[in-house]
PDB file of C-alpha atoms in Angstrom:
ATOM      1  CA  UNK A  25     113.114  97.563 110.246  1.00 66.00           C
ATOM      2  CA  UNK A  26     111.241  98.799 107.530  1.00 92.00           C
ATOM      3  CA  UNK A  27     110.622 102.054 106.039  1.00 95.00           C
ATOM      4  CA  UNK A  28     107.652 103.673 105.985  1.00 95.00           C
ATOM      5  CA  UNK A  29     107.841 107.172 104.349  1.00 94.00           C
ATOM      6  CA  UNK A  30     110.133 109.129 102.661  1.00 96.00           C
ATOM      7  CA  UNK A  31     111.135 111.415 105.080  1.00 94.00           C
ATOM      8  CA  UNK A  32     112.263 115.667 103.432  1.00 95.00           C
ATOM      9  CA  UNK A  33     115.713 114.710 103.827  1.00 96.00           C
ATOM     10  CA  UNK A  34     115.753 112.601 100.645  1.00 96.00           C
ATOM     11  CA  UNK A  35     114.800 115.011  98.405  1.00 96.00           C
ATOM     12  CA  UNK A  36     118.034 117.481  98.988  1.00 96.00           C
ATOM     13  CA  UNK A  37     120.281 114.812  97.735  1.00 97.00           C
ATOM     14  CA  UNK A  38     119.624 116.387  94.479  1.00 93.00           C
ATOM     15  CA  UNK A  39     122.504 114.578  92.646  1.00 97.00           C
ATOM     16  CA  UNK A  40     120.799 110.868  93.655  1.00 98.00           C
ATOM     17  CA  UNK A  41     120.407 108.287  90.611  1.00 98.00           C
ATOM     18  CA  UNK A  42     119.244 105.197  92.202  1.00 98.00           C
ATOM     19  CA  UNK A  43     117.321 105.285  94.832  1.00 97.00           C
ATOM     20  CA  UNK A  44     116.460 101.350  96.076  1.00 97.00           C
ATOM     21  CA  UNK A  45     113.260 101.255  99.329  1.00 96.00           C
ATOM     22  CA  UNK A  46     112.315  98.033  97.964  1.00 96.00           C
ATOM     23  CA  UNK A  47     110.569  95.292 100.377  1.00 96.00           C
ATOM     24  CA  UNK A  48     109.391  97.769 102.736  1.00 96.00           C
ATOM     25  CA  UNK A  49     105.639  99.389 104.556  1.00 96.00           C
ATOM     26  CA  UNK A  50     105.997 102.821 103.080  1.00 96.00           C
ATOM     27  CA  UNK A  51     101.904 103.415 100.798  1.00 95.00           C
ATOM     28  CA  UNK A  52     102.788 106.809 100.537  1.00 94.00           C
ATOM     29  CA  UNK A  53     104.802 108.408  97.973  1.00 95.00           C
ATOM     30  CA  UNK A  54     105.525 112.480  98.545  1.00 96.00           C
ATOM     31  CA  UNK A  55     104.403 115.039  96.182  1.00 96.00           C
ATOM     32  CA  UNK A  56     108.407 115.991  96.422  1.00 97.00           C
ATOM     33  CA  UNK A  57     109.700 113.191  94.396  1.00 97.00           C
ATOM     34  CA  UNK A  58     110.013 115.710  91.141  1.00 97.00           C
ATOM     35  CA  UNK A  59     112.608 117.210  93.093  1.00 97.00           C
ATOM     36  CA  UNK A  60     114.756 114.470  92.386  1.00 98.00           C
ATOM     37  CA  UNK A  61     115.832 115.711  89.171  1.00 97.00           C
ATOM     38  CA  UNK A  62     118.618 113.090  88.665  1.00 98.00           C
ATOM     39  CA  UNK A  63     116.627 109.941  89.858  1.00 98.00           C
ATOM     40  CA  UNK A  64     117.218 107.137  86.815  1.00 98.00           C
ATOM     41  CA  UNK A  65     116.340 104.251  89.346  1.00 98.00           C
ATOM     42  CA  UNK A  66     113.681 104.361  91.462  1.00 98.00           C
ATOM     43  CA  UNK A  67     112.414 100.727  93.206  1.00 97.00           C
ATOM     44  CA  UNK A  68     109.913 100.241  95.337  1.00 96.00           C
ATOM     45  CA  UNK A  69     108.587  96.764  95.213  1.00 96.00           C
ATOM     46  CA  UNK A  70     107.031  94.947  98.132  1.00 95.00           C
ATOM     47  CA  UNK A  71     105.706  98.796 100.119  1.00 95.00           C
ATOM     48  CA  UNK A  72     101.798  99.535  99.847  1.00 94.00           C
ATOM     49  CA  UNK A  73     102.078 102.612  97.189  1.00 93.00           C
ATOM     50  CA  UNK A  74      98.883 102.601  97.705  1.00 88.00           C
ATOM     51  CA  UNK A  75      98.575 106.091  94.655  1.00 90.00           C
ATOM     52  CA  UNK A  76     101.366 107.491  92.674  1.00 93.00           C
ATOM     53  CA  UNK A  77     101.506 111.585  92.361  1.00 96.00           C
ATOM     54  CA  UNK A  78     101.252 113.379  89.455  1.00 96.00           C
ATOM     55  CA  UNK A  79     104.603 115.000  90.409  1.00 97.00           C
ATOM     56  CA  UNK A  80     106.779 111.405  89.394  1.00 96.00           C
ATOM     57  CA  UNK A  81     106.165 112.826  85.284  1.00 96.00           C
ATOM     58  CA  UNK A  82     108.518 115.632  86.723  1.00 97.00           C
ATOM     59  CA  UNK A  83     111.140 112.670  86.816  1.00 97.00           C
ATOM     60  CA  UNK A  84     112.089 112.953  82.597  1.00 97.00           C
ATOM     61  CA  UNK A  85     114.804 110.942  83.728  1.00 98.00           C
ATOM     62  CA  UNK A  86     113.759 108.115  85.318  1.00 98.00           C
ATOM     63  CA  UNK A  87     114.097 105.127  82.815  1.00 98.00           C
ATOM     64  CA  UNK A  88     113.281 102.978  85.579  1.00 98.00           C
ATOM     65  CA  UNK A  89     110.283 102.753  87.768  1.00 97.00           C
ATOM     66  CA  UNK A  90     109.852  99.682  89.840  1.00 96.00           C
ATOM     67  CA  UNK A  91     106.422  98.070  91.203  1.00 93.00           C
ATOM     68  CA  UNK A  92     105.804  94.740  91.264  1.00 90.00           C
ATOM     69  CA  UNK A  93     103.733  92.993  94.307  1.00 81.00           C
TER      70      UNK A  93
END
């Protein structure tokens, strides 16, 4: 099975530092992504992301955002 969406429950993990979701069928990043304040690594390679929400800029600790094909 491949993940097709990031569910709201993930945003309750406020101490999450690394999130690897590469190789799925994710198309939309929710605006609420900004709630993951401690996120440093966000790997999304090999998905079908259509748009990055502006809220991604609120992730001040983010060091790596993987968006490769």
